[in-house]
Amino acid sequence: MIFGIILLIAIMVLISVAITKIWNKGAARRRAGAEAQAARHGGQYVLEWDGPRAQGAADGEFGPLLVEILKKSGGAGARFYERGVVIGSKRVAYDNLKDAVFIPGNGSKGFTPQQKMRNAAVLWLYRKKGSTIGLRDLSYRFDRQTMEAIQKGLGFWPVD
C-alpha cells in the first residue's frame, strides 16, 4: 500500500516536471523570436503592425497608437502603442514582457461563470516583474486574428 502511494507521487512529480520542461522550451522559443525582432529594431522592443491603425493620439512614452481593443462594457480599452501597452491604469513597456501567449479558447460556452471563464479566449501578457495581465474575450471585443497578430507583432511567436 505504501509503495503504491510513493509510486503514484513519483509519477505525478515526473509528469509535472515534463510539462514544465515543455512549457519552458516553448517560452524560450517565443522569447528568442522577440529578441530577434528587437535586434532588427536596434535593440528596442516594438509592436510590428501591418493592419489598419487605430485612431487616437500618440503616447509620450510609448509612441503612436497602433491597435485599440475596446471593452464590451464601454470605458477605456486596451491600447497597444508602438513601444508599450496601456490597459486601464497599467502601463507596460514591451521590453518588460517576458512572454505573450494567445489561447483561442472554445467560445464562451458553459452554464456557470467558472465554465465560461475557463473556455474564454485570452491573450496573456507575462511581465518580467509584476502580475500577469490577461485580456479575455468576456470583457474585450477582439477576434482571434487580431490577437494572433499582436502576439506575432511583439515577436513572441515560435522561431522555426
XYZ file of C-alpha atoms in Angstrom:
160
model
C 0.000 0.000 0.000
C 2.734 2.490 0.974
C 4.761 1.512 -2.097
C 1.736 2.249 -4.321
C 1.296 5.723 -2.819
C 5.001 6.510 -3.212
C 4.906 5.268 -6.809
C 1.833 7.426 -7.548
C 3.528 10.518 -6.086
C 6.703 9.825 -8.093
C 4.689 9.501 -11.309
C 2.859 12.775 -10.598
C 6.172 14.566 -9.969
C 7.648 13.197 -13.217
C 4.593 14.317 -15.196
C 4.764 17.797 -13.633
C 8.463 18.099 -14.465
C 7.829 17.000 -18.075
C 5.009 19.515 -18.540
C 7.177 22.307 -17.078
C 10.061 21.433 -19.416
C 7.751 21.503 -22.438
C 6.299 24.897 -21.406
C 9.743 26.371 -20.744
C 11.019 25.139 -24.113
C 8.094 26.850 -25.885
C 8.604 30.029 -23.841
C 12.302 30.063 -24.726
C 11.435 29.744 -28.425
C 8.942 32.608 -28.165
C 11.474 34.757 -26.279
C 14.060 34.031 -28.984
C 11.610 35.388 -31.563
C 11.085 38.575 -29.541
C 14.834 39.053 -29.076
C 15.454 38.549 -32.797
C 12.783 41.141 -33.564
C 14.336 43.582 -31.073
C 17.705 43.092 -32.751
C 16.128 44.129 -36.079
C 14.942 47.336 -34.387
C 18.253 48.308 -32.819
C 17.601 46.504 -29.540
C 14.225 48.163 -28.990
C 11.139 46.005 -28.372
C 8.295 47.246 -30.571
C 4.971 46.044 -31.917
C 5.280 45.369 -35.634
C 1.820 46.067 -37.023
C 0.741 45.680 -40.676
C -3.012 46.047 -40.150
C -5.091 49.199 -40.047
C -4.001 51.658 -37.381
C -6.316 52.721 -34.606
C -7.462 56.319 -34.445
C -6.103 58.109 -31.434
C -3.395 60.291 -30.023
C 0.155 59.089 -29.624
C 1.513 58.396 -26.144
C 4.505 60.442 -24.956
C 6.309 57.365 -23.652
C 5.106 54.599 -25.996
C 4.747 56.402 -29.333
C 1.942 56.129 -31.905
C -1.243 54.158 -31.216
C -1.402 51.032 -33.386
C -4.250 48.858 -32.050
C -7.114 49.505 -29.662
C -9.177 46.671 -28.198
C -12.459 48.058 -26.874
C -14.161 46.812 -23.731
C -17.600 45.279 -24.151
C -18.999 47.325 -21.270
C -17.577 50.601 -22.524
C -14.837 52.552 -20.897
C -11.158 52.563 -21.752
C -9.984 49.522 -23.648
C -6.533 48.072 -24.163
C -4.342 50.361 -26.251
C -1.289 48.881 -27.958
C 1.248 51.512 -28.917
C 4.492 51.094 -30.828
C 6.621 50.543 -27.678
C 4.116 49.661 -24.928
C 0.571 48.813 -23.926
C -1.897 50.630 -21.680
C -4.635 48.546 -20.077
C -6.700 50.509 -17.612
C -4.201 52.067 -15.204
C -1.433 49.591 -16.102
C 1.317 50.808 -18.394
C 3.735 48.152 -19.620
C 6.659 48.710 -21.965
C 7.244 45.785 -24.307
C 10.798 45.381 -23.026
C 9.218 44.475 -19.652
C 7.397 41.483 -21.161
C 8.909 38.031 -20.880
C 6.181 36.286 -22.892
C 2.883 36.842 -24.675
C 0.574 33.903 -25.338
C -2.797 33.839 -27.066
C -5.078 30.935 -26.138
C -8.047 30.891 -28.539
C -10.440 29.095 -26.200
C -13.580 27.442 -27.497
C -16.125 30.181 -27.194
C -17.904 31.365 -24.088
C -19.605 28.021 -23.677
C -20.745 26.971 -20.256
C -23.535 27.433 -17.805
C -21.568 28.735 -14.844
C -19.250 31.751 -14.727
C -16.346 29.397 -13.971
C -17.042 27.350 -17.126
C -17.342 30.499 -19.236
C -14.069 31.846 -17.811
C -12.264 28.552 -18.450
C -13.500 28.369 -22.067
C -12.878 32.043 -22.923
C -10.188 33.175 -25.332
C -7.396 35.117 -23.638
C -4.210 36.973 -24.506
C -1.768 36.562 -21.616
C 0.947 39.196 -21.190
C 3.600 37.863 -18.817
C 5.627 40.660 -17.263
C 9.197 40.255 -16.011
C 8.132 41.896 -12.739
C 4.572 42.264 -11.604
C 1.378 40.373 -12.168
C 0.370 38.725 -15.415
C -2.219 40.604 -17.461
C -4.996 38.718 -19.233
C -7.260 40.164 -21.925
C -10.305 37.889 -22.087
C -12.956 37.877 -24.774
C -15.554 38.025 -21.990
C -14.549 41.637 -21.282
C -12.956 42.822 -24.534
C -14.110 42.867 -28.146
C -11.455 41.029 -30.042
C -11.044 38.289 -32.568
C -8.535 35.503 -32.998
C -6.824 37.106 -35.992
C -6.130 40.367 -34.127
C -4.808 38.604 -31.013
C -2.518 36.341 -33.038
C -1.292 39.395 -34.986
C -0.451 41.156 -31.698
C 1.416 38.100 -30.392
C 3.333 37.798 -33.674
C 3.852 41.571 -33.858
C 5.505 41.509 -30.439
C 7.800 38.739 -31.693
C 6.511 36.112 -29.251
C 5.910 33.569 -31.930
C 7.962 30.370 -32.171
C 11.016 30.745 -34.363
C 11.222 27.865 -36.802
